[in-house]
mmCIF file of N, CA and C in Angstrom:
data_model
loop_
_atom_site.group_PDB
_atom_site.id
_atom_site.type_symbol
_atom_site.label_atom_id
_atom_site.label_comp_id
_atom_site.label_asym_id
_atom_site.label_seq_id
_atom_site.Cartn_x
_atom_site.Cartn_y
_atom_site.Cartn_z
ATOM 1 N N MET A 1 30.234 -5.905 4.348
ATOM 2 C CA MET A 1 29.324 -6.975 4.001
ATOM 3 C C MET A 1 28.297 -6.458 2.995
ATOM 4 N N ILE A 2 27.979 -7.274 2.049
ATOM 5 C CA ILE A 2 26.919 -6.959 1.090
ATOM 6 C C ILE A 2 25.583 -7.180 1.789
ATOM 7 N N LEU A 3 24.760 -6.136 1.833
ATOM 8 C CA LEU A 3 23.497 -6.256 2.564
ATOM 9 C C LEU A 3 22.429 -7.037 1.813
ATOM 10 N N LEU A 4 22.510 -7.073 0.485
ATOM 11 C CA LEU A 4 21.530 -7.827 -0.302
ATOM 12 C C LEU A 4 22.218 -8.615 -1.400
ATOM 13 N N THR A 5 21.877 -9.881 -1.511
ATOM 14 C CA THR A 5 22.344 -10.653 -2.652
ATOM 15 C C THR A 5 21.431 -10.334 -3.845
ATOM 16 N N ASP A 6 21.852 -10.692 -5.028
ATOM 17 C CA ASP A 6 21.015 -10.475 -6.215
ATOM 18 C C ASP A 6 19.704 -11.245 -6.098
ATOM 19 N N THR A 7 19.764 -12.451 -5.562
ATOM 20 C CA THR A 7 18.559 -13.267 -5.401
ATOM 21 C C THR A 7 17.582 -12.607 -4.430
ATOM 22 N N GLN A 8 18.102 -12.099 -3.321
ATOM 23 C CA GLN A 8 17.240 -11.415 -2.349
ATOM 24 C C GLN A 8 16.644 -10.154 -2.952
ATOM 25 N N ARG A 9 17.453 -9.384 -3.665
ATOM 26 C CA ARG A 9 16.961 -8.166 -4.311
ATOM 27 C C ARG A 9 15.823 -8.499 -5.272
ATOM 28 N N ASP A 10 16.008 -9.533 -6.087
ATOM 29 C CA ASP A 10 14.972 -9.939 -7.044
ATOM 30 C C ASP A 10 13.679 -10.337 -6.332
ATOM 31 N N ARG A 11 13.786 -11.101 -5.243
ATOM 32 C CA ARG A 11 12.606 -11.530 -4.484
ATOM 33 C C ARG A 11 11.895 -10.331 -3.862
ATOM 34 N N LEU A 12 12.670 -9.418 -3.268
ATOM 35 C CA LEU A 12 12.090 -8.213 -2.662
ATOM 36 C C LEU A 12 11.383 -7.352 -3.701
ATOM 37 N N LEU A 13 11.987 -7.194 -4.875
ATOM 38 C CA LEU A 13 11.365 -6.411 -5.946
ATOM 39 C C LEU A 13 10.070 -7.075 -6.417
ATOM 40 N N ALA A 14 10.096 -8.409 -6.567
ATOM 41 C CA ALA A 14 8.883 -9.134 -6.972
ATOM 42 C C ALA A 14 7.787 -8.966 -5.926
ATOM 43 N N ASN A 15 8.151 -9.070 -4.649
ATOM 44 C CA ASN A 15 7.166 -8.863 -3.581
ATOM 45 C C ASN A 15 6.626 -7.440 -3.608
ATOM 46 N N GLY A 16 7.484 -6.469 -3.927
ATOM 47 C CA GLY A 16 7.064 -5.074 -4.001
ATOM 48 C C GLY A 16 6.042 -4.819 -5.097
ATOM 49 N N ARG A 17 6.083 -5.639 -6.131
ATOM 50 C CA ARG A 17 5.091 -5.507 -7.214
ATOM 51 C C ARG A 17 3.786 -6.230 -6.872
ATOM 52 N N ASP A 18 3.798 -7.037 -5.817
ATOM 53 C CA ASP A 18 2.632 -7.816 -5.406
ATOM 54 C C ASP A 18 2.336 -7.508 -3.938
ATOM 55 N N ARG A 19 1.904 -6.288 -3.680
ATOM 56 C CA ARG A 19 1.757 -5.790 -2.307
ATOM 57 C C ARG A 19 0.552 -6.322 -1.559
ATOM 58 N N ASP A 20 -0.340 -7.011 -2.215
ATOM 59 C CA ASP A 20 -1.555 -7.475 -1.550
ATOM 60 C C ASP A 20 -1.373 -8.804 -0.821
ATOM 61 N N GLN A 21 -0.150 -9.242 -0.652
ATOM 62 C CA GLN A 21 0.139 -10.516 -0.005
ATOM 63 C C GLN A 21 0.764 -10.309 1.370
ATOM 64 N N ASP A 22 0.665 -11.323 2.190
ATOM 65 C CA ASP A 22 1.300 -11.345 3.506
ATOM 66 C C ASP A 22 2.622 -12.099 3.331
ATOM 67 N N HIS A 23 3.637 -11.385 2.834
ATOM 68 C CA HIS A 23 4.902 -12.005 2.454
ATOM 69 C C HIS A 23 5.707 -12.492 3.652
ATOM 70 N N ILE A 24 6.487 -13.518 3.421
ATOM 71 C CA ILE A 24 7.481 -13.985 4.384
ATOM 72 C C ILE A 24 8.708 -13.083 4.225
ATOM 73 N N PRO A 25 9.294 -12.624 5.329
ATOM 74 C CA PRO A 25 10.478 -11.772 5.212
ATOM 75 C C PRO A 25 11.589 -12.462 4.416
ATOM 76 N N VAL A 26 12.230 -11.683 3.565
ATOM 77 C CA VAL A 26 13.288 -12.190 2.694
ATOM 78 C C VAL A 26 14.649 -12.064 3.356
ATOM 79 N N VAL A 27 14.825 -11.008 4.133
ATOM 80 C CA VAL A 27 16.132 -10.724 4.715
ATOM 81 C C VAL A 27 15.970 -10.047 6.073
ATOM 82 N N LYS A 28 16.925 -10.340 6.952
ATOM 83 C CA LYS A 28 16.963 -9.713 8.278
ATOM 84 C C LYS A 28 18.262 -8.922 8.391
ATOM 85 N N PHE A 29 18.127 -7.639 8.733
ATOM 86 C CA PHE A 29 19.278 -6.783 9.017
ATOM 87 C C PHE A 29 19.311 -6.542 10.520
ATOM 88 N N PHE A 30 20.521 -6.330 11.071
ATOM 89 C CA PHE A 30 20.611 -6.066 12.495
ATOM 90 C C PHE A 30 21.833 -5.216 12.827
ATOM 91 N N ASN A 31 21.729 -4.542 13.952
ATOM 92 C CA ASN A 31 22.835 -3.776 14.504
ATOM 93 C C ASN A 31 23.592 -4.725 15.443
ATOM 94 N N PRO A 32 24.844 -5.067 15.135
ATOM 95 C CA PRO A 32 25.572 -6.013 15.978
ATOM 96 C C PRO A 32 25.973 -5.445 17.343
ATOM 97 N N PHE A 33 25.762 -4.126 17.557
ATOM 98 C CA PHE A 33 26.161 -3.494 18.809
ATOM 99 C C PHE A 33 24.999 -3.047 19.681
ATOM 100 N N GLY A 34 23.772 -3.260 19.247
ATOM 101 C CA GLY A 34 22.665 -2.789 20.074
ATOM 102 C C GLY A 34 21.334 -2.898 19.370
ATOM 103 N N ALA A 35 20.461 -1.974 19.718
ATOM 104 C CA ALA A 35 19.101 -1.986 19.176
ATOM 105 C C ALA A 35 19.114 -1.787 17.668
ATOM 106 N N GLY A 36 18.176 -2.398 17.036
ATOM 107 C CA GLY A 36 17.998 -2.242 15.605
ATOM 108 C C GLY A 36 17.940 -3.579 14.901
ATOM 109 N N VAL A 37 16.714 -3.965 14.495
ATOM 110 C CA VAL A 37 16.484 -5.164 13.695
ATOM 111 C C VAL A 37 15.433 -4.802 12.656
ATOM 112 N N TRP A 38 15.663 -5.226 11.412
ATOM 113 C CA TRP A 38 14.748 -4.946 10.317
ATOM 114 C C TRP A 38 14.500 -6.244 9.559
ATOM 115 N N LEU A 39 13.214 -6.596 9.362
ATOM 116 C CA LEU A 39 12.824 -7.745 8.540
ATOM 117 C C LEU A 39 12.179 -7.193 7.282
ATOM 118 N N ALA A 40 12.834 -7.362 6.150
ATOM 119 C CA ALA A 40 12.344 -6.777 4.898
ATOM 120 C C ALA A 40 11.564 -7.796 4.080
ATOM 121 N N THR A 41 10.396 -7.355 3.599
ATOM 122 C CA THR A 41 9.567 -8.196 2.740
ATOM 123 C C THR A 41 9.480 -7.658 1.319
ATOM 124 N N GLU A 42 9.685 -6.346 1.150
ATOM 125 C CA GLU A 42 9.479 -5.719 -0.166
ATOM 126 C C GLU A 42 10.521 -4.645 -0.421
ATOM 127 N N LEU A 43 10.758 -4.391 -1.706
ATOM 128 C CA LEU A 43 11.638 -3.315 -2.152
ATOM 129 C C LEU A 43 10.952 -2.602 -3.307
ATOM 130 N N ASP A 44 10.879 -1.276 -3.207
ATOM 131 C CA ASP A 44 10.297 -0.490 -4.295
ATOM 132 C C ASP A 44 11.178 -0.553 -5.535
ATOM 133 N N GLU A 45 10.593 -0.253 -6.666
ATOM 134 C CA GLU A 45 11.323 -0.265 -7.937
ATOM 135 C C GLU A 45 12.518 0.679 -7.939
ATOM 136 N N ASP A 46 12.507 1.700 -7.077
ATOM 137 C CA ASP A 46 13.636 2.635 -7.007
ATOM 138 C C ASP A 46 14.886 1.987 -6.417
ATOM 139 N N GLY A 47 14.728 0.769 -5.848
ATOM 140 C CA GLY A 47 15.854 0.048 -5.272
ATOM 141 C C GLY A 47 16.298 0.571 -3.925
ATOM 142 N N ASP A 48 15.526 1.471 -3.316
ATOM 143 C CA ASP A 48 15.928 2.049 -2.043
ATOM 144 C C ASP A 48 14.910 1.824 -0.933
ATOM 145 N N ILE A 49 13.649 2.093 -1.173
ATOM 146 C CA ILE A 49 12.642 2.035 -0.111
ATOM 147 C C ILE A 49 12.186 0.593 0.101
ATOM 148 N N MET A 50 12.383 0.135 1.336
ATOM 149 C CA MET A 50 11.998 -1.216 1.713
ATOM 150 C C MET A 50 10.766 -1.153 2.614
ATOM 151 N N PHE A 51 10.053 -2.263 2.671
ATOM 152 C CA PHE A 51 8.919 -2.390 3.577
ATOM 153 C C PHE A 51 9.112 -3.654 4.393
ATOM 154 N N GLY A 52 8.667 -3.593 5.642
ATOM 155 C CA GLY A 52 8.704 -4.760 6.505
ATOM 156 C C GLY A 52 8.491 -4.364 7.944
ATOM 157 N N LEU A 53 9.067 -5.143 8.832
ATOM 158 C CA LEU A 53 8.944 -4.918 10.261
ATOM 159 C C LEU A 53 10.266 -4.362 10.767
ATOM 160 N N ALA A 54 10.215 -3.197 11.372
ATOM 161 C CA ALA A 54 11.415 -2.547 11.908
ATOM 162 C C ALA A 54 11.281 -2.438 13.418
ATOM 163 N N ASP A 55 12.415 -2.620 14.099
ATOM 164 C CA ASP A 55 12.421 -2.532 15.557
ATOM 165 C C ASP A 55 13.662 -1.759 15.996
ATOM 166 N N ILE A 56 13.461 -0.487 16.291
ATOM 167 C CA ILE A 56 14.549 0.323 16.845
ATOM 168 C C ILE A 56 14.109 0.870 18.204
ATOM 169 N N GLY A 57 13.452 0.026 18.933
ATOM 170 C CA GLY A 57 12.937 0.387 20.249
ATOM 171 C C GLY A 57 11.537 -0.151 20.457
ATOM 172 N N TYR A 58 10.785 -0.254 19.380
ATOM 173 C CA TYR A 58 9.451 -0.840 19.402
ATOM 174 C C TYR A 58 9.158 -1.370 17.998
ATOM 175 N N PRO A 59 8.708 -2.622 17.862
ATOM 176 C CA PRO A 59 8.466 -3.185 16.533
ATOM 177 C C PRO A 59 7.231 -2.595 15.861
ATOM 178 N N GLU A 60 7.412 -2.148 14.614
ATOM 179 C CA GLU A 60 6.265 -1.673 13.844
ATOM 180 C C GLU A 60 6.491 -1.877 12.358
ATOM 181 N N LEU A 61 5.390 -2.110 11.658
ATOM 182 C CA LEU A 61 5.429 -2.247 10.206
ATOM 183 C C LEU A 61 5.619 -0.878 9.581
ATOM 184 N N GLY A 62 6.428 -0.820 8.539
ATOM 185 C CA GLY A 62 6.647 0.454 7.876
ATOM 186 C C GLY A 62 7.725 0.365 6.819
ATOM 187 N N SER A 63 8.142 1.524 6.355
ATOM 188 C CA SER A 63 9.141 1.629 5.289
ATOM 189 C C SER A 63 10.401 2.297 5.804
ATOM 190 N N TRP A 64 11.529 1.994 5.163
ATOM 191 C CA TRP A 64 12.806 2.623 5.478
ATOM 192 C C TRP A 64 13.682 2.616 4.231
ATOM 193 N N SER A 65 14.746 3.374 4.299
ATOM 194 C CA SER A 65 15.669 3.515 3.179
ATOM 195 C C SER A 65 16.829 2.527 3.316
ATOM 196 N N LEU A 66 17.023 1.709 2.303
ATOM 197 C CA LEU A 66 18.167 0.805 2.267
ATOM 198 C C LEU A 66 19.469 1.596 2.234
ATOM 199 N N ASN A 67 19.481 2.703 1.484
ATOM 200 C CA ASN A 67 20.687 3.535 1.417
ATOM 201 C C ASN A 67 21.060 4.094 2.791
ATOM 202 N N GLU A 68 20.060 4.505 3.560
ATOM 203 C CA GLU A 68 20.344 5.004 4.911
ATOM 204 C C GLU A 68 20.870 3.890 5.806
ATOM 205 N N LEU A 69 20.307 2.705 5.695
ATOM 206 C CA LEU A 69 20.804 1.578 6.469
ATOM 207 C C LEU A 69 22.277 1.304 6.136
ATOM 208 N N CYS A 70 22.593 1.349 4.849
ATOM 209 C CA CYS A 70 23.972 1.107 4.404
ATOM 210 C C CYS A 70 24.928 2.182 4.903
ATOM 211 N N SER A 71 24.429 3.381 5.142
ATOM 212 C CA SER A 71 25.306 4.499 5.523
ATOM 213 C C SER A 71 25.573 4.576 7.025
ATOM 214 N N ILE A 72 24.898 3.756 7.824
ATOM 215 C CA ILE A 72 25.090 3.788 9.274
ATOM 216 C C ILE A 72 26.488 3.273 9.606
ATOM 217 N N ARG A 73 27.225 4.073 10.372
ATOM 218 C CA ARG A 73 28.576 3.694 10.805
ATOM 219 C C ARG A 73 28.570 3.424 12.298
ATOM 220 N N LEU A 74 29.059 2.257 12.671
ATOM 221 C CA LEU A 74 29.093 1.798 14.051
ATOM 222 C C LEU A 74 30.542 1.747 14.528
ATOM 223 N N PRO A 75 30.760 1.483 15.807
ATOM 224 C CA PRO A 75 32.134 1.368 16.308
ATOM 225 C C PRO A 75 32.961 0.339 15.530
ATOM 226 N N PHE A 76 34.265 0.537 15.545
ATOM 227 C CA PHE A 76 35.224 -0.362 14.912
ATOM 228 C C PHE A 76 35.043 -0.462 13.398
ATOM 229 N N GLY A 77 34.469 0.573 12.798
ATOM 230 C CA GLY A 77 34.290 0.601 11.346
ATOM 231 C C GLY A 77 33.214 -0.327 10.829
ATOM 232 N N MET A 78 32.397 -0.841 11.706
ATOM 233 C CA MET A 78 31.344 -1.760 11.285
ATOM 234 C C MET A 78 30.084 -1.006 10.890
ATOM 235 N N GLY A 79 29.149 -1.737 10.299
ATOM 236 C CA GLY A 79 27.867 -1.176 9.920
ATOM 237 C C GLY A 79 26.759 -2.176 10.221
ATOM 238 N N ILE A 80 25.583 -1.875 9.744
ATOM 239 C CA ILE A 80 24.456 -2.789 9.870
ATOM 240 C C ILE A 80 24.808 -4.055 9.087
ATOM 241 N N GLU A 81 24.403 -5.198 9.613
ATOM 242 C CA GLU A 81 24.745 -6.465 8.984
ATOM 243 C C GLU A 81 23.498 -7.240 8.590
ATOM 244 N N ARG A 82 23.696 -8.203 7.708
ATOM 245 C CA ARG A 82 22.634 -9.109 7.275
ATOM 246 C C ARG A 82 22.819 -10.425 8.018
ATOM 247 N N ASP A 83 21.735 -10.965 8.552
ATOM 248 C CA ASP A 83 21.780 -12.255 9.231
ATOM 249 C C ASP A 83 21.854 -13.339 8.157
ATOM 250 N N LEU A 84 23.002 -13.958 8.026
ATOM 251 C CA LEU A 84 23.233 -14.947 6.975
ATOM 252 C C LEU A 84 22.422 -16.225 7.160
ATOM 253 N N LEU A 85 21.970 -16.494 8.374
ATOM 254 C CA LEU A 85 21.239 -17.727 8.661
ATOM 255 C C LEU A 85 19.730 -17.545 8.721
ATOM 256 N N PHE A 86 19.249 -16.326 8.562
ATOM 257 C CA PHE A 86 17.818 -16.042 8.685
ATOM 258 C C PHE A 86 17.040 -16.679 7.538
ATOM 259 N N THR A 87 15.911 -17.315 7.872
ATOM 260 C CA THR A 87 15.076 -17.950 6.855
ATOM 261 C C THR A 87 13.654 -17.404 6.779
ATOM 262 N N GLY A 88 13.237 -16.591 7.713
ATOM 263 C CA GLY A 88 11.889 -16.007 7.664
ATOM 264 C C GLY A 88 10.839 -16.917 8.239
ATOM 265 N N ASP A 89 10.484 -17.940 7.489
ATOM 266 C CA ASP A 89 9.580 -19.025 7.875
ATOM 267 C C ASP A 89 8.126 -18.660 8.147
ATOM 268 N N PHE A 90 7.848 -17.463 8.620
ATOM 269 C CA PHE A 90 6.480 -17.073 8.958
ATOM 270 C C PHE A 90 6.131 -15.800 8.193
ATOM 271 N N PRO A 91 4.864 -15.596 7.838
ATOM 272 C CA PRO A 91 4.456 -14.339 7.193
ATOM 273 C C PRO A 91 4.738 -13.143 8.098
ATOM 274 N N ILE A 92 4.884 -11.978 7.491
ATOM 275 C CA ILE A 92 5.235 -10.772 8.242
ATOM 276 C C ILE A 92 4.179 -10.432 9.292
ATOM 277 N N SER A 93 2.913 -10.778 9.052
ATOM 278 C CA SER A 93 1.875 -10.508 10.053
ATOM 279 C C SER A 93 2.118 -11.316 11.322
ATOM 280 N N VAL A 94 2.623 -12.532 11.189
ATOM 281 C CA VAL A 94 2.932 -13.369 12.342
ATOM 282 C C VAL A 94 4.116 -12.778 13.094
ATOM 283 N N TRP A 95 5.143 -12.350 12.346
ATOM 284 C CA TRP A 95 6.297 -11.695 12.972
ATOM 285 C C TRP A 95 5.858 -10.450 13.732
ATOM 286 N N ALA A 96 5.009 -9.640 13.110
ATOM 287 C CA ALA A 96 4.569 -8.387 13.739
ATOM 288 C C ALA A 96 3.803 -8.664 15.027
ATOM 289 N N GLU A 97 2.873 -9.608 14.990
ATOM 290 C CA GLU A 97 2.085 -9.938 16.187
ATOM 291 C C GLU A 97 2.990 -10.482 17.290
ATOM 292 N N ALA A 98 3.882 -11.393 16.941
ATOM 293 C CA ALA A 98 4.778 -11.985 17.941
ATOM 294 C C ALA A 98 5.727 -10.942 18.524
ATOM 295 N N ALA A 99 6.229 -10.051 17.669
ATOM 296 C CA ALA A 99 7.151 -9.007 18.146
ATOM 297 C C ALA A 99 6.447 -8.020 19.065
ATOM 298 N N ARG A 100 5.216 -7.658 18.726
ATOM 299 C CA ARG A 100 4.469 -6.751 19.608
ATOM 300 C C ARG A 100 4.181 -7.417 20.954
ATOM 301 N N ASP A 101 3.796 -8.696 20.907
ATOM 302 C CA ASP A 101 3.504 -9.434 22.147
ATOM 303 C C ASP A 101 4.761 -9.606 23.003
ATOM 304 N N ALA A 102 5.892 -9.903 22.353
ATOM 305 C CA ALA A 102 7.137 -10.170 23.077
ATOM 306 C C ALA A 102 7.895 -8.894 23.424
ATOM 307 N N GLY A 103 7.610 -7.816 22.700
ATOM 308 C CA GLY A 103 8.285 -6.551 22.959
ATOM 309 C C GLY A 103 9.411 -6.224 21.994
ATOM 310 N N SER A 104 9.859 -7.199 21.204
ATOM 311 C CA SER A 104 10.918 -6.946 20.227
ATOM 312 C C SER A 104 10.971 -8.076 19.205
ATOM 313 N N ILE A 105 11.606 -7.805 18.076
ATOM 314 C CA ILE A 105 11.791 -8.845 17.056
ATOM 315 C C ILE A 105 12.716 -9.936 17.591
ATOM 316 N N ARG A 106 13.778 -9.547 18.281
ATOM 317 C CA ARG A 106 14.720 -10.550 18.807
ATOM 318 C C ARG A 106 14.032 -11.508 19.780
ATOM 319 N N ASP A 107 13.194 -10.982 20.674
ATOM 320 C CA ASP A 107 12.474 -11.851 21.611
ATOM 321 C C ASP A 107 11.445 -12.704 20.881
ATOM 322 N N ALA A 108 10.792 -12.138 19.887
ATOM 323 C CA ALA A 108 9.811 -12.891 19.106
ATOM 324 C C ALA A 108 10.489 -14.044 18.366
ATOM 325 N N GLU A 109 11.663 -13.794 17.846
ATOM 326 C CA GLU A 109 12.399 -14.837 17.119
ATOM 327 C C GLU A 109 12.718 -16.011 18.041
ATOM 328 N N ARG A 110 13.185 -15.705 19.234
ATOM 329 C CA ARG A 110 13.475 -16.777 20.193
ATOM 330 C C ARG A 110 12.211 -17.572 20.528
ATOM 331 N N LEU A 111 11.119 -16.863 20.766
ATOM 332 C CA LEU A 111 9.874 -17.548 21.125
ATOM 333 C C LEU A 111 9.319 -18.378 19.975
ATOM 334 N N LEU A 112 9.300 -17.823 18.778
ATOM 335 C CA LEU A 112 8.743 -18.536 17.625
ATOM 336 C C LEU A 112 9.523 -19.816 17.337
ATOM 337 N N TYR A 113 10.832 -19.726 17.359
ATOM 338 C CA TYR A 113 11.629 -20.895 17.009
ATOM 339 C C TYR A 113 11.796 -21.873 18.166
ATOM 340 N N ARG A 114 11.793 -21.385 19.400
ATOM 341 C CA ARG A 114 11.916 -22.277 20.549
ATOM 342 C C ARG A 114 10.668 -23.136 20.681
ATOM 343 N N SER A 115 9.520 -22.513 20.530
ATOM 344 C CA SER A 115 8.268 -23.247 20.722
ATOM 345 C C SER A 115 7.874 -24.025 19.482
ATOM 346 N N GLY A 116 8.382 -23.620 18.327
ATOM 347 C CA GLY A 116 7.961 -24.266 17.092
ATOM 348 C C GLY A 116 6.520 -23.973 16.754
ATOM 349 N N ARG A 117 5.988 -22.943 17.388
ATOM 350 C CA ARG A 117 4.574 -22.635 17.200
ATOM 351 C C ARG A 117 4.373 -21.205 16.725
ATOM 352 N N LEU A 118 3.313 -21.041 16.013
ATOM 353 C CA LEU A 118 2.878 -19.723 15.606
ATOM 354 C C LEU A 118 1.991 -19.143 16.701
ATOM 355 N N PRO A 119 1.832 -17.811 16.760
ATOM 356 C CA PRO A 119 0.870 -17.244 17.711
ATOM 357 C C PRO A 119 -0.504 -17.880 17.487
ATOM 358 N N GLY A 120 -1.192 -18.135 18.543
ATOM 359 C CA GLY A 120 -2.487 -18.799 18.458
ATOM 360 C C GLY A 120 -2.377 -20.285 18.748
ATOM 361 N N GLY A 121 -1.137 -20.790 18.939
ATOM 362 C CA GLY A 121 -0.958 -22.169 19.356
ATOM 363 C C GLY A 121 -0.886 -23.185 18.239
ATOM 364 N N THR A 122 -0.813 -22.777 16.976
ATOM 365 C CA THR A 122 -0.744 -23.754 15.898
ATOM 366 C C THR A 122 0.695 -23.927 15.446
ATOM 367 N N ARG A 123 1.049 -25.139 15.093
ATOM 368 C CA ARG A 123 2.382 -25.408 14.568
ATOM 369 C C ARG A 123 2.374 -25.106 13.072
ATOM 370 N N PRO A 124 3.457 -24.553 12.520
ATOM 371 C CA PRO A 124 3.469 -24.218 11.104
ATOM 372 C C PRO A 124 3.385 -25.425 10.209
ATOM 373 N N ASP A 125 3.794 -26.623 10.714
ATOM 374 C CA ASP A 125 3.789 -27.822 9.895
ATOM 375 C C ASP A 125 2.650 -28.773 10.255
ATOM 376 N N ALA A 126 1.761 -28.334 11.128
ATOM 377 C CA ALA A 126 0.688 -29.205 11.601
ATOM 378 C C ALA A 126 -0.398 -29.366 10.544
ATOM 379 N N GLU A 127 -0.911 -30.579 10.480
ATOM 380 C CA GLU A 127 -2.054 -30.822 9.601
ATOM 381 C C GLU A 127 -3.326 -30.610 10.399
ATOM 382 N N PRO A 128 -4.407 -30.198 9.738
ATOM 383 C CA PRO A 128 -5.660 -30.004 10.458
ATOM 384 C C PRO A 128 -6.130 -31.330 11.069
ATOM 385 N N ARG A 129 -6.696 -31.248 12.258
ATOM 386 C CA ARG A 129 -7.219 -32.440 12.904
ATOM 387 C C ARG A 129 -8.547 -32.824 12.282
ATOM 388 N N ARG A 130 -8.744 -34.125 12.194
ATOM 389 C CA ARG A 130 -10.031 -34.639 11.659
ATOM 390 C C ARG A 130 -10.866 -35.152 12.805
ATOM 391 N N SER A 131 -12.170 -34.840 12.775
ATOM 392 C CA SER A 131 -13.024 -35.291 13.864
ATOM 393 C C SER A 131 -13.579 -36.648 13.583
#
């Protein structure tokens, strides 16, 4: 499987040049056999170092190597995969807070999408209330 489309690569590179923003994750990678989920928001100009939220036992913000992710070999000749249906929807800070509260990115994803709410009790599509 191709881990990054050209469009995703371009978006990640653009986000990498604009680091002062709370970007929405562009792509989700996962281990189909166990622990390991990565939400990438940025890619360095070198085309290898990514930034985002990684969870290989505990979710934390940081950097990792795309080349190393591509080189991981799993049972049955498989490797790390890209979630084809992932849309991001929330800024990485929201993902990080929800993942820390829930204990993992996978649990945070279920909670965020099941409730339709962001941490703090606000809906992402809600309009401010008028008094």
